[in-house]
Tab-separated table of C-alpha atoms in Angstrom:
chain	number	residue	atom	x	y	z
A	1	MET	CA	22.513	20.274	48.085
A	2	ALA	CA	24.557	18.487	50.646
A	3	ASN	CA	27.648	16.869	49.220
A	4	LYS	CA	28.880	16.331	52.730
A	5	LYS	CA	26.771	14.015	54.842
A	6	ILE	CA	26.713	13.837	58.591
A	7	ASP	CA	25.456	11.089	60.842
A	8	ILE	CA	22.007	11.979	62.060
A	9	ASP	CA	20.008	10.203	64.713
A	10	PRO	CA	16.430	10.747	63.464
A	11	GLY	CA	14.994	10.556	66.974
A	12	GLU	CA	17.428	13.119	68.342
A	13	ALA	CA	16.917	15.317	65.296
A	14	LYS	CA	13.164	15.273	65.752
A	15	GLU	CA	13.498	16.129	69.428
A	16	ALA	CA	15.824	19.022	68.603
A	17	ILE	CA	13.502	20.301	65.885
A	18	LEU	CA	10.370	20.187	68.015
A	19	GLY	CA	12.376	21.669	70.894
A	20	TYR	CA	13.410	24.564	68.641
A	21	CYS	CA	9.765	25.233	67.847
A	22	ARG	CA	8.790	25.291	71.509
A	23	LYS	CA	11.780	27.424	72.478
A	24	LYS	CA	10.800	29.977	69.849
A	25	GLY	CA	7.241	30.192	71.141
A	26	ALA	CA	5.239	27.423	69.501
A	27	LEU	CA	2.724	25.781	71.811
A	28	ALA	CA	2.622	22.569	69.829
A	29	ALA	CA	4.604	20.963	67.036
A	30	GLY	CA	4.624	17.627	65.270
A	31	VAL	CA	5.507	15.758	62.118
A	32	ALA	CA	2.753	14.853	59.660
A	33	ASP	CA	2.651	11.482	57.943
A	34	LEU	CA	3.897	12.337	54.453
A	35	GLU	CA	2.409	9.248	52.832
A	36	ALA	CA	-1.025	10.116	54.220
A	37	LEU	CA	-0.654	13.746	53.152
A	38	GLU	CA	0.219	12.718	49.618
A	39	ARG	CA	-2.811	10.458	49.544
A	40	ILE	CA	-5.321	12.892	51.020
A	41	ALA	CA	-4.312	16.191	49.413
A	42	PRO	CA	-5.557	16.580	45.834
A	43	ALA	CA	-3.163	16.660	42.889
A	44	GLY	CA	-1.421	19.982	42.635
A	45	HIS	CA	-1.570	20.562	46.384
A	46	ARG	CA	0.544	17.706	47.686
A	47	PRO	CA	3.794	18.459	49.486
A	48	SER	CA	5.731	16.840	46.628
A	49	ASP	CA	4.077	19.254	44.185
A	50	LEU	CA	5.933	22.033	45.958
A	51	MET	CA	9.104	20.209	46.989
A	52	PRO	CA	9.674	17.087	44.880
A	53	ARG	CA	12.149	15.413	47.268
A	54	VAL	CA	10.335	16.273	50.476
A	55	LYS	CA	10.656	13.597	53.164
A	56	SER	CA	8.988	15.256	56.147
A	57	VAL	CA	6.376	17.921	56.851
A	58	ILE	CA	6.723	19.646	60.217
A	59	SER	CA	3.748	21.545	61.561
A	60	LEU	CA	3.742	23.991	64.442
A	61	GLY	CA	1.085	26.058	66.175
A	62	VAL	CA	1.251	29.303	68.138
A	63	GLY	CA	-1.357	30.622	70.524
A	64	GLY	CA	-4.072	33.048	69.551
A	65	GLN	CA	-4.524	36.511	70.990
A	66	THR	CA	-4.513	37.478	74.665
A	67	GLN	CA	-7.503	36.822	76.913
A	68	GLY	CA	-8.220	40.532	76.878
A	69	ALA	CA	-8.639	40.545	73.112
A	70	TRP	CA	-11.881	38.577	73.372
A	71	THR	CA	-13.446	41.434	75.346
A	72	LEU	CA	-12.933	43.963	72.549
A	73	PRO	CA	-15.371	44.933	69.800
A	74	ALA	CA	-15.091	43.005	66.551
A	75	LYS	CA	-13.992	46.107	64.685
A	76	ALA	CA	-10.868	46.286	66.847
A	77	MET	CA	-10.244	42.552	66.547
A	78	SER	CA	-10.420	42.924	62.773
A	79	PHE	CA	-7.055	44.684	62.830
A	80	PHE	CA	-5.048	42.610	65.261
A	81	GLY	CA	-6.871	39.397	66.159
A	82	SER	CA	-4.676	37.063	64.150
A	83	THR	CA	-1.295	35.927	65.411
A	84	GLU	CA	-0.233	33.814	62.452
A	85	GLY	CA	2.818	35.999	61.788
A	86	ARG	CA	4.500	34.498	64.838
A	87	ALA	CA	3.973	30.997	63.486
A	88	TYR	CA	5.458	31.959	60.141
A	89	THR	CA	8.492	33.507	61.813
A	90	ILE	CA	9.205	30.307	63.746
A	91	ALA	CA	8.747	28.140	60.650
A	92	TYR	CA	11.033	30.397	58.634
A	93	GLY	CA	13.735	30.118	61.261
A	94	LEU	CA	13.240	26.388	61.584
A	95	ALA	CA	13.961	25.834	57.890
A	96	PHE	CA	17.271	27.652	58.313
A	97	MET	CA	18.019	25.729	61.520
A	98	ILE	CA	17.532	22.343	59.822
A	99	GLU	CA	19.714	23.219	56.849
A	100	ARG	CA	22.460	24.563	59.095
A	101	GLN	CA	22.352	21.731	61.611
A	102	TYR	CA	21.528	18.703	59.432
A	103	LEU	CA	22.651	19.786	55.948
A	104	GLU	CA	19.323	18.818	54.427
A	105	ARG	CA	17.216	21.037	52.192
A	106	SER	CA	14.359	22.660	54.035
A	107	VAL	CA	11.786	25.305	53.243
A	108	TYR	CA	9.182	27.417	54.950
A	109	CYS	CA	5.923	26.338	53.334
A	110	PRO	CA	4.161	29.392	51.888
A	111	PRO	CA	0.703	29.627	53.458
A	112	ASP	CA	-0.526	31.659	50.506
A	113	ILE	CA	-3.010	31.205	47.697
A	114	ASP	CA	-2.165	29.380	44.486
A	115	PRO	CA	-1.656	32.309	42.112
A	116	GLU	CA	-3.234	30.412	39.210
A	117	LEU	CA	-6.472	29.676	41.034
A	118	GLY	CA	-7.948	32.930	42.290
A	119	SER	CA	-8.181	34.020	45.885
A	120	ARG	CA	-9.644	30.991	47.650
A	121	VAL	CA	-7.401	28.041	46.865
A	122	PRO	CA	-4.174	27.714	48.856
A	123	LEU	CA	-0.989	26.191	47.540
A	124	GLN	CA	-1.061	23.766	50.457
A	125	SER	CA	-3.489	22.972	53.239
A	126	ILE	CA	-1.598	24.019	56.353
A	127	LYS	CA	-4.633	22.732	58.228
A	128	LEU	CA	-4.211	19.227	56.853
A	129	HIS	CA	-0.519	19.285	57.806
A	130	ALA	CA	-1.398	20.245	61.393
A	131	GLU	CA	-4.217	17.741	61.668
A	132	LEU	CA	-2.031	14.851	60.536
A	133	ALA	CA	0.796	16.067	62.777
A	134	GLY	CA	-1.572	15.636	65.710
A	135	ILE	CA	-1.715	19.237	66.896
A	136	GLY	CA	-5.337	20.049	66.055
A	137	ALA	CA	-8.697	18.480	65.264
A	138	ARG	CA	-11.449	19.751	62.956
A	139	SER	CA	-14.252	21.654	64.630
A	140	LEU	CA	-17.846	22.386	63.736
A	141	ALA	CA	-16.695	25.958	63.136
A	142	GLY	CA	-15.816	25.494	59.491
A	143	ASP	CA	-13.121	22.926	60.262
A	144	ILE	CA	-11.003	25.412	62.206
A	145	LEU	CA	-8.594	23.194	64.123
A	146	LEU	CA	-8.905	23.093	67.898
A	147	HIS	CA	-6.630	21.653	70.549
A	148	PRO	CA	-7.898	20.374	73.916
A	149	GLU	CA	-5.206	22.225	75.881
A	150	PHE	CA	-4.310	25.224	73.745
A	151	GLY	CA	-7.664	25.913	72.142
A	152	TYR	CA	-7.350	27.917	68.960
A	153	MET	CA	-3.917	28.172	67.340
A	154	TYR	CA	-2.333	29.516	64.178
A	155	PHE	CA	-0.268	27.071	62.180
A	156	ALA	CA	2.754	27.041	59.906
A	157	SER	CA	4.647	24.272	58.145
A	158	VAL	CA	8.174	23.413	57.111
A	159	PHE	CA	9.068	20.942	54.370
A	160	THR	CA	12.406	19.182	54.596
A	161	GLU	CA	14.408	16.454	52.893
A	162	LEU	CA	15.404	15.255	56.367
A	163	GLU	CA	13.519	12.071	57.209
A	164	LEU	CA	11.676	12.202	60.524
A	165	GLU	CA	9.320	9.804	62.250
A	166	PRO	CA	5.730	11.003	61.757
A	167	ASP	CA	3.278	11.599	64.564
A	168	LYS	CA	-0.339	10.481	64.600
A	169	PRO	CA	-3.499	12.601	64.508
A	170	MET	CA	-5.084	13.396	67.864
A	171	GLU	CA	-6.892	10.463	69.455
A	172	THR	CA	-9.940	12.482	70.399
A	173	ASN	CA	-11.600	15.606	69.107
A	174	PRO	CA	-12.370	18.296	71.716
A	175	CYS	CA	-15.224	19.658	69.553
A	176	PRO	CA	-18.058	19.750	70.434
A	177	ALA	CA	-17.569	20.773	74.058
A	178	PRO	CA	-20.236	19.433	76.437
A	179	SER	CA	-21.853	22.872	76.773
A	180	CYS	CA	-22.128	23.116	72.978
A	181	THR	CA	-23.787	19.698	72.836
A	182	ASP	CA	-26.263	20.876	75.467
A	183	MET	CA	-27.119	23.949	73.404
A	184	TYR	CA	-27.415	21.842	70.260
A	185	LYS	CA	-29.909	19.561	71.996
A	186	LYS	CA	-32.035	22.574	72.924
A	187	ILE	CA	-31.967	24.694	69.764
A	188	GLY	CA	-30.305	22.592	67.064
A	189	GLN	CA	-27.277	24.877	66.887
A	190	THR	CA	-23.955	25.217	68.660
A	191	PRO	CA	-22.709	28.699	69.687
A	192	CYS	CA	-20.451	28.989	66.626
A	193	MET	CA	-23.426	28.263	64.361
A	194	LYS	CA	-25.831	30.520	66.202
A	195	PHE	CA	-23.667	33.625	66.351
A	196	CYS	CA	-21.999	33.567	62.920
A	197	PRO	CA	-22.753	36.949	61.301
A	198	VAL	CA	-23.393	35.354	57.902
A	199	GLN	CA	-24.794	32.051	59.186
A	200	CYS	CA	-22.156	30.093	57.284
A	201	LEU	CA	-22.070	27.163	59.738
A	202	SER	CA	-24.435	24.279	60.294
A	203	GLY	CA	-24.166	20.618	61.138
A	204	SER	CA	-25.265	17.991	63.575
A	205	ILE	CA	-24.068	16.152	66.666
A	206	SER	CA	-24.635	12.458	67.157
A	207	GLU	CA	-26.311	10.875	70.184
A	208	ASP	CA	-22.902	10.077	71.654
A	209	GLY	CA	-21.843	13.725	71.474
A	210	LYS	CA	-19.580	13.533	68.419
A	211	GLN	CA	-19.628	15.527	65.204
A	212	ALA	CA	-21.984	13.777	62.792
A	213	ASP	CA	-21.639	16.281	59.994
A	214	MET	CA	-20.274	19.776	59.487
A	215	LYS	CA	-21.527	22.113	56.781
A	216	TYR	CA	-19.526	25.192	55.904
A	217	ASP	CA	-20.479	27.901	53.438
A	218	MET	CA	-16.967	29.096	52.785
A	219	ALA	CA	-18.125	31.682	50.257
A	220	ALA	CA	-20.290	33.368	52.886
A	221	CYS	CA	-17.452	33.202	55.417
A	222	ALA	CA	-15.174	34.897	52.889
A	223	GLU	CA	-17.426	37.952	52.952
A	224	MET	CA	-16.373	38.484	56.566
A	225	THR	CA	-12.846	37.157	56.505
A	226	GLN	CA	-11.377	38.036	53.141
A	227	GLN	CA	-11.943	41.761	52.898
A	228	TYR	CA	-9.396	42.008	50.092
A	229	GLU	CA	-11.962	40.350	47.840
A	230	THR	CA	-14.039	43.520	48.185
A	231	LEU	CA	-11.459	45.599	46.356
A	232	ALA	CA	-12.243	44.501	42.817
A	233	THR	CA	-15.963	45.061	43.333
A	234	VAL	CA	-15.433	48.506	44.813
A	235	LEU	CA	-13.111	49.551	42.001
A	236	ALA	CA	-15.446	48.172	39.342
A	237	GLY	CA	-18.347	49.994	40.987
A	238	ALA	CA	-16.420	53.260	40.944
A	239	MET	CA	-15.334	52.871	37.339
A	240	ASN	CA	-18.853	52.021	36.218
A	241	ALA	CA	-20.600	54.732	38.245
A	242	ASP	CA	-23.040	56.843	36.253
A	243	THR	CA	-22.008	60.145	37.799
A	244	ASP	CA	-18.949	61.720	39.365
A	245	GLU	CA	-20.845	61.992	42.625
A	246	GLU	CA	-21.634	58.269	42.640
A	247	ARG	CA	-17.991	57.491	41.854
A	248	SER	CA	-16.786	59.727	44.634
A	249	ALA	CA	-19.225	58.185	47.101
A	250	MET	CA	-18.095	54.693	46.117
A	251	LEU	CA	-14.468	55.500	46.771
A	252	HIS	CA	-14.910	57.714	49.805
A	253	ARG	CA	-17.668	56.111	51.826
A	254	PRO	CA	-16.348	55.227	55.281
A	255	GLU	CA	-16.143	51.442	54.961
A	256	ASN	CA	-14.373	51.695	51.613
A	257	LYS	CA	-11.922	54.301	52.842
A	258	THR	CA	-10.889	51.701	55.401
A	259	LEU	CA	-9.719	49.549	52.511
A	260	TRP	CA	-7.382	52.266	51.234
A	261	TYR	CA	-6.052	52.758	54.757
A	262	LYS	CA	-5.379	49.056	55.229
A	263	MET	CA	-3.698	48.787	51.852
A	264	SER	CA	-1.533	51.850	52.326
A	265	VAL	CA	-0.220	50.732	55.719
A	266	GLY	CA	0.158	47.113	54.616
A	267	SER	CA	-2.291	45.955	57.259
A	268	GLY	CA	-2.795	42.246	57.694
A	269	GLY	CA	-6.350	43.171	58.620
A	270	LEU	CA	-7.466	42.569	55.053
A	271	LEU	CA	-7.800	38.874	55.774
A	272	ALA	CA	-9.125	36.622	58.537
A	273	GLN	CA	-10.747	39.502	60.399
A	274	CYS	CA	-13.866	37.807	61.765
A	275	PHE	CA	-13.555	35.972	65.071
A	276	GLU	CA	-17.196	35.616	66.047
A	277	CYS	CA	-17.303	31.791	65.906
A	278	MET	CA	-14.151	31.526	68.016
A	279	ARG	CA	-15.281	34.260	70.409
A	280	VAL	CA	-18.148	32.028	71.539
A	281	CYS	CA	-16.217	28.751	71.398
A	282	PRO	CA	-15.528	27.361	74.893
A	283	ILE	CA	-12.509	25.452	73.627
A	284	ALA	CA	-10.943	28.456	71.894
A	285	THR	CA	-11.490	30.769	74.827
A	286	ARG	CA	-11.410	28.526	77.879
A	287	ALA	CA	-9.195	25.518	77.122
A	288	PRO	CA	-6.803	25.021	80.063
A	289	LEU	CA	-3.873	26.757	78.320
A	290	ALA	CA	-5.756	28.883	75.799
A	291	ASP	CA	-4.205	32.272	76.589
A	292	PRO	CA	-1.181	33.815	78.343
A	293	ILE	CA	-3.020	34.279	81.657
A	294	LEU	CA	-4.126	30.640	81.781
A	295	ARG	CA	-0.676	29.437	80.761
A	296	ALA	CA	0.973	31.616	83.418
A	297	GLU	CA	-1.438	30.383	86.082
A	298	ALA	CA	-0.710	26.786	85.104
A	299	ALA	CA	3.022	27.460	85.286
A	300	LEU	CA	2.620	28.976	88.747
A	301	GLU	CA	0.687	25.909	89.877
A	302	ARG	CA	3.519	23.734	88.633
A	303	GLY	CA	5.893	25.847	90.713
A	304	GLU	CA	7.598	27.453	87.719
A	305	ASP	CA	8.559	31.127	87.641
B	1	MET	CA	-22.720	40.109	31.502
B	2	ALA	CA	-21.283	40.557	28.038
B	3	GLU	CA	-18.522	38.298	26.832
B	4	THR	CA	-15.032	39.716	27.226
B	5	SER	CA	-11.622	39.087	25.728
B	6	PHE	CA	-10.981	36.914	28.787
B	7	HIS	CA	-13.984	34.724	27.951
B	8	LYS	CA	-12.514	34.185	24.498
B	9	ALA	CA	-9.038	33.491	25.862
B	10	TYR	CA	-10.401	30.699	28.051
B	11	GLY	CA	-12.883	29.395	25.482
B	12	VAL	CA	-15.851	30.244	27.679
B	13	SER	CA	-19.124	31.710	26.439
B	14	GLU	CA	-21.529	33.661	28.625
B	15	ASP	CA	-24.046	30.895	28.033
B	16	MET	CA	-21.586	28.471	29.637
B	17	VAL	CA	-21.260	30.738	32.659
B	18	THR	CA	-25.039	30.938	32.967
B	19	GLU	CA	-25.536	27.229	32.468
B	20	LEU	CA	-22.619	25.884	34.528
B	21	GLY	CA	-21.723	28.667	36.954
B	22	ASP	CA	-23.898	27.567	39.843
B	23	GLU	CA	-22.992	23.905	39.433
B	24	ILE	CA	-19.268	24.625	39.342
B	25	PHE	CA	-19.571	26.900	42.367
B	26	ASP	CA	-21.468	24.276	44.359
B	27	LEU	CA	-19.039	21.498	43.411
B	28	SER	CA	-16.025	23.585	44.425
B	29	HIS	CA	-14.855	23.986	48.004
B	30	ASN	CA	-16.967	27.122	48.368
B	31	LYS	CA	-19.494	24.736	49.905
B	32	GLN	CA	-18.140	22.061	52.228
B	33	THR	CA	-19.812	19.160	53.958
B	34	ARG	CA	-17.792	16.851	56.159
B	35	ILE	CA	-19.263	13.624	57.464
B	36	GLY	CA	-17.731	12.375	60.723
B	37	ASP	CA	-14.035	12.879	61.437
B	38	ALA	CA	-12.456	10.710	58.749
B	39	VAL	CA	-9.002	12.300	58.430
B	40	ARG	CA	-8.316	12.344	62.153
B	41	GLU	CA	-9.464	8.731	62.389
B	42	MET	CA	-7.505	7.837	59.220
B	43	ASP	CA	-10.568	6.070	57.904
B	44	TRP	CA	-9.557	5.723	54.270
B	45	ASP	CA	-12.917	4.551	52.965
B	46	ALA	CA	-14.631	7.504	54.615
B	47	ILE	CA	-11.961	9.904	53.354
B	48	GLU	CA	-12.553	8.770	49.775
B	49	ALA	CA	-16.329	8.830	50.202
B	50	GLY	CA	-16.199	12.342	51.610
B	51	ARG	CA	-14.034	13.978	48.947
B	52	ALA	CA	-16.868	15.377	46.836
B	53	GLY	CA	-18.628	16.787	49.887
B	54	MET	CA	-15.518	18.650	50.972
B	55	GLY	CA	-15.309	20.308	47.566
B	56	LEU	CA	-13.638	19.288	44.351
B	57	THR	CA	-10.610	20.874	42.740
B	58	ASP	CA	-10.997	22.599	39.403
B	59	GLY	CA	-9.306	19.604	37.785
B	60	GLN	CA	-11.799	17.190	39.311
B	61	ILE	CA	-14.730	19.393	38.309
B	62	ALA	CA	-13.358	19.673	34.778
B	63	GLU	CA	-13.171	15.900	34.537
B	64	ARG	CA	-16.722	15.528	35.811
B	65	LEU	CA	-18.204	18.165	33.480
B	66	GLU	CA	-15.928	17.382	30.531
B	67	LEU	CA	-14.399	20.845	30.435
B	68	GLU	CA	-10.848	22.177	30.371
B	69	VAL	CA	-9.406	22.956	33.810
B	70	GLU	CA	-8.785	26.578	32.792
B	71	GLN	CA	-12.432	26.935	31.812
B	72	VAL	CA	-13.559	25.728	35.221
B	73	THR	CA	-11.125	28.044	37.018
B	74	PHE	CA	-12.303	30.994	34.950
B	75	ILE	CA	-16.001	30.311	35.544
B	76	ARG	CA	-15.524	29.536	39.258
B	77	THR	CA	-13.574	32.705	39.990
B	78	LEU	CA	-16.026	34.777	37.937
B	79	VAL	CA	-18.983	33.431	39.895
B	80	GLU	CA	-17.130	33.884	43.203
B	81	GLY	CA	-16.769	37.557	42.393
B	82	GLN	CA	-20.380	37.917	41.246
B	83	ARG	CA	-21.748	36.294	44.399
B	84	PHE	CA	-19.558	38.201	46.834
B	85	HIS	CA	-21.665	40.574	48.955
B	86	THR	CA	-19.538	43.535	49.924
B	87	GLY	CA	-22.215	44.890	52.242
B	88	HIS	CA	-22.198	42.119	54.829
B	89	TYR	CA	-18.867	43.108	56.293
B	90	LYS	CA	-20.246	46.064	58.192
B	91	ARG	CA	-22.189	43.620	60.389
B	92	LEU	CA	-18.902	42.970	62.158
B	93	TYR	CA	-18.628	46.567	63.316
B	94	LYS	CA	-21.688	46.161	65.524
B	95	LEU	CA	-20.444	43.020	67.286
B	96	GLY	CA	-18.193	42.178	70.173
B	97	GLY	CA	-17.849	43.732	73.583
B	98	GLY	CA	-20.692	41.517	74.756
B	99	LYS	CA	-22.890	41.941	71.677
B	100	ARG	CA	-23.490	38.899	69.469
B	101	TYR	CA	-24.977	38.588	66.011
B	102	ARG	CA	-28.741	38.098	65.908
B	103	PRO	CA	-30.428	37.763	62.525
B	104	GLU	CA	-33.515	39.531	63.835
B	105	ARG	CA	-31.466	42.686	64.458
B	106	GLU	CA	-30.526	43.022	60.796
B	107	ASN	CA	-33.245	45.556	60.036
B	108	GLU	CA	-32.828	47.598	63.178
């Protein structure tokens, strides 16, 4: 776009951009190494596949739910447990901020599925962006990113033609926590593995307490976290029912009626509704700044209001 | 499952789905195995060595099985739907508030 160019100090620009993210509520933000992203992401899912002249990928993370949320039943969490909308809002605003302030094309990276590839393949790996930007490390819980201070976050990305200095991935991985290693030594499973409702997680921990391997049955996980995938099966079952009574039961049984409710109110609760691996994760729930209470207590200790 | 107009459109027979469905599903990222922490450590050899374990794209599977990409996508998504258990979700409704999943409680 920009016919007019302005002098930009890349260091100052990066500071302003990351400062914007924090001011708007992000707990962490960073810039991913574009060259590494292009090399790691498979063809069709590289940043340049979406934005050909992209020069920088900015990743930001917002905190998960309140501390109180973890005390609620899973069926309540299934409606409101995710907080990713806040991350998307910040990223959306950031793209506008960069264009307005630096006259360089920028875009909120859609976190959605690739419409040509079914329901399980995203356009981009927001996770990879965040990992390379140094704001999360892969856990034994299906590679959900964890942060040593903020625990479990939701991520969003912005692509821009503004060139920014990349950050590095985190130097250490907080997963597994020492208590998880202790449990693994006793029973061969960490809490996330043990309490997964579909047993989609397995793996091993090395003698020095690091992740040796992580196995994730994503298809099984989808049965708990991608309720929208149920819809086609339910509708096909109703259409193919042998009797009117069977058809009626298929459409009106309680768990299926929930689907119609969620669809009619536009509920985000059709995806990412299972939190059982994170509920038992000591990093997600008890990292020093994992929830608003812990962050407020830390601020009070620092003498802030 | 009988062949449909969609099978024909993608050049896929039901025999192909039967013969290749499981293999395509297992090669895809429906099943993921990560060794170590290669991306965080930027260990390029390990990243390359771990690609297949983390799941291949439809294009990579097509190359390996000598199929068209669209054929792989069609078979993969078909099998994903066939394997999806809609009944497991209700397990969630019994959890939380201090209660954790225990396989032995499944038949209670």
